[in-house]
Amino acid sequence: MTSAAERRQMKSAARLYAVQALFQMEQSGQSVDAVCREFETWRFGASYEEGEELAEGDVELFRATLEGAVTWQAKIDQMTDRALVAKWPIARIDPTLRALFRAAGAELVDGKAPPKVVITEYVDVAKAFFPEGREPKFVNAVLDHMAREARPEAF
């Protein structure tokens, strides 16, 4: 039986993996099924020679996020565009951020987690990818705008 803290960690790991998987799909043209198989087989809970261990991810959340990002991509990209400054359409932003906005957007459009949890979790993912940059603040602002559009009743 997993504790509440372990379940939260697995959900956080699933979100990080979802961003990586969406980035990989965009770069390689792989399908959702192929990327899911690869991540679930080789990444979730993997151990490496250096002693580094990857966290076990919540498979259900990982799959739902990827499938939602693909299913709702046009809607999510439009929401993201509206949240970005006019000079920065989604096609021009960093591909890692684009993947992050799509993963978060999938949860905002069709997920179970409260929007504020989704925002906090994906700001943490941004901090993992951009530990020294201003990107986490940018992500927070964009996701706040997207969340208010997708789920206004939550605010």
Short mmCIF file of C-alpha atoms in Angstrom, two decimals:
data_model
loop_
_atom_site.label_atom_id
_atom_site.label_comp_id
_atom_site.label_asym_id
_atom_site.label_seq_id
_atom_site.Cartn_x
_atom_site.Cartn_y
_atom_site.Cartn_z
CA MET A 1 0.00 0.00 0.00
CA THR A 2 1.39 3.40 -0.93
CA SER A 3 1.19 6.38 1.38
CA ALA A 4 -0.35 9.73 0.43
CA ALA A 5 3.15 11.21 0.11
CA GLU A 6 4.24 8.38 -2.21
CA ARG A 7 1.12 8.85 -4.35
CA ARG A 8 1.82 12.60 -4.62
CA GLN A 9 5.43 11.87 -5.60
CA MET A 10 4.25 9.39 -8.25
CA LYS A 11 1.86 12.01 -9.69
CA SER A 12 4.65 14.62 -9.74
CA ALA A 13 6.94 12.14 -11.51
CA ALA A 14 4.18 11.31 -14.02
CA ARG A 15 3.84 15.02 -14.85
CA LEU A 16 7.58 15.41 -15.40
CA TYR A 17 7.64 12.27 -17.57
CA ALA A 18 4.61 13.52 -19.53
CA VAL A 19 6.46 16.74 -20.43
CA GLN A 20 9.51 14.71 -21.50
CA ALA A 21 7.33 12.33 -23.53
CA LEU A 22 5.46 15.15 -25.30
CA PHE A 23 8.79 16.81 -26.12
CA GLN A 24 10.07 13.49 -27.50
CA MET A 25 6.88 12.96 -29.54
CA GLU A 26 7.20 16.40 -31.12
CA GLN A 27 10.89 15.90 -31.93
CA SER A 28 10.66 12.31 -33.22
CA GLY A 29 7.11 11.99 -34.52
CA GLN A 30 6.48 8.95 -32.30
CA SER A 31 2.93 7.95 -31.41
CA VAL A 32 1.40 8.13 -27.93
CA ASP A 33 1.43 4.33 -27.70
CA ALA A 34 5.11 4.04 -28.64
CA VAL A 35 6.19 6.73 -26.17
CA CYS A 36 4.02 5.27 -23.39
CA ARG A 37 5.58 1.84 -23.87
CA GLU A 38 9.09 3.28 -23.87
CA PHE A 39 8.60 5.39 -20.74
CA GLU A 40 6.74 2.71 -18.80
CA THR A 41 9.32 0.07 -19.72
CA TRP A 42 12.58 2.02 -19.51
CA ARG A 43 12.06 5.17 -17.42
CA PHE A 44 9.55 4.60 -14.64
CA GLY A 45 11.55 3.50 -11.60
CA ALA A 46 14.71 2.84 -13.64
CA SER A 47 18.08 2.58 -11.90
CA TYR A 48 21.34 3.68 -13.45
CA GLU A 49 24.96 2.72 -12.83
CA GLU A 50 25.74 6.02 -11.12
CA GLY A 51 23.25 5.02 -8.44
CA GLU A 52 20.67 7.52 -9.66
CA GLU A 53 17.14 6.19 -9.55
CA LEU A 54 14.19 7.61 -11.43
CA ALA A 55 10.97 7.92 -9.51
CA GLU A 56 8.11 5.56 -10.16
CA GLY A 57 5.39 7.42 -12.02
CA ASP A 58 1.61 7.23 -11.79
CA VAL A 59 0.93 5.32 -15.03
CA GLU A 60 -2.75 6.27 -15.17
CA LEU A 61 -2.04 10.01 -14.85
CA PHE A 62 0.88 9.75 -17.33
CA ARG A 63 -1.27 8.06 -19.99
CA ALA A 64 -4.27 10.33 -19.41
CA THR A 65 -2.07 13.43 -19.70
CA LEU A 66 -0.46 12.28 -22.96
CA GLU A 67 -3.75 11.20 -24.49
CA GLY A 68 -5.43 14.44 -23.36
CA ALA A 69 -2.60 16.55 -24.76
CA VAL A 70 -2.98 14.86 -28.15
CA THR A 71 -6.80 14.84 -28.13
CA TRP A 72 -7.12 18.47 -27.02
CA GLN A 73 -3.94 19.86 -28.63
CA ALA A 74 -5.68 22.44 -30.86
CA LYS A 75 -7.78 23.75 -27.95
CA ILE A 76 -4.78 23.75 -25.57
CA ASP A 77 -2.54 25.52 -28.10
CA GLN A 78 -5.23 28.17 -28.66
CA MET A 79 -5.56 28.69 -24.88
CA THR A 80 -1.78 28.95 -24.62
CA ASP A 81 -1.63 31.45 -27.50
CA ARG A 82 -4.22 33.63 -25.76
CA ALA A 83 -2.16 33.51 -22.55
CA LEU A 84 1.10 34.43 -24.32
CA VAL A 85 2.10 37.88 -25.46
CA ALA A 86 0.91 38.44 -29.04
CA LYS A 87 4.49 38.50 -30.33
CA TRP A 88 5.13 35.00 -28.98
CA PRO A 89 2.81 32.44 -30.58
CA ILE A 90 3.19 28.90 -29.21
CA ALA A 91 5.16 27.84 -32.31
CA ARG A 92 7.95 30.27 -31.32
CA ILE A 93 8.40 29.25 -27.69
CA ASP A 94 10.92 26.73 -26.38
CA PRO A 95 9.81 23.15 -27.25
CA THR A 96 10.17 22.10 -23.59
CA LEU A 97 7.77 24.86 -22.54
CA ARG A 98 5.41 23.95 -25.38
CA ALA A 99 5.35 20.34 -24.10
CA LEU A 100 4.81 21.60 -20.54
CA PHE A 101 1.88 23.82 -21.57
CA ARG A 102 0.31 20.92 -23.48
CA ALA A 103 0.65 18.53 -20.53
CA ALA A 104 -0.72 21.09 -18.06
CA GLY A 105 -3.43 22.08 -20.53
CA ALA A 106 -4.56 18.46 -20.81
CA GLU A 107 -5.05 18.37 -17.04
CA LEU A 108 -6.80 21.74 -17.00
CA VAL A 109 -9.17 20.80 -19.83
CA ASP A 110 -9.94 17.21 -18.87
CA GLY A 111 -8.19 16.32 -15.60
CA LYS A 112 -9.30 15.63 -12.05
CA ALA A 113 -6.78 17.74 -10.11
CA PRO A 114 -7.78 21.24 -8.97
CA PRO A 115 -6.30 23.96 -11.24
CA LYS A 116 -4.17 25.41 -8.43
CA VAL A 117 -2.56 21.98 -7.91
CA VAL A 118 -1.91 21.66 -11.65
CA ILE A 119 -0.29 25.11 -11.75
CA THR A 120 1.93 24.41 -8.72
CA GLU A 121 2.98 21.01 -10.06
CA TYR A 122 3.93 22.30 -13.51
CA VAL A 123 5.76 25.32 -12.09
CA ASP A 124 7.83 22.72 -10.18
CA VAL A 125 8.42 20.85 -13.46
CA ALA A 126 9.59 24.15 -15.02
CA LYS A 127 12.01 24.60 -12.09
CA ALA A 128 13.42 21.12 -12.80
CA PHE A 129 14.09 22.03 -16.45
CA PHE A 130 15.08 25.67 -15.89
CA PRO A 131 16.55 25.88 -12.36
CA GLU A 132 18.28 29.23 -12.93
CA GLY A 133 15.91 30.89 -15.35
CA ARG A 134 12.82 33.07 -15.29
CA GLU A 135 10.78 30.35 -17.00
CA PRO A 136 9.01 29.14 -13.80
CA LYS A 137 7.49 32.63 -13.27
CA PHE A 138 6.51 32.75 -16.95
CA VAL A 139 4.94 29.27 -16.66
CA ASN A 140 3.02 30.35 -13.56
CA ALA A 141 1.55 33.39 -15.36
CA VAL A 142 0.61 31.48 -18.52
CA LEU A 143 -0.92 28.55 -16.63
CA ASP A 144 -2.88 30.89 -14.37
CA HIS A 145 -4.41 32.50 -17.47
CA MET A 146 -5.11 29.09 -19.05
CA ALA A 147 -6.67 27.73 -15.85
CA ARG A 148 -9.01 30.70 -15.51
CA GLU A 149 -10.16 30.13 -19.10
CA ALA A 150 -10.51 26.34 -18.80
CA ARG A 151 -12.07 26.19 -15.32
CA PRO A 152 -13.32 29.65 -14.28
CA GLU A 153 -15.56 28.12 -11.62
CA ALA A 154 -12.44 27.08 -9.65
CA PHE A 155 -11.42 30.71 -9.02
#
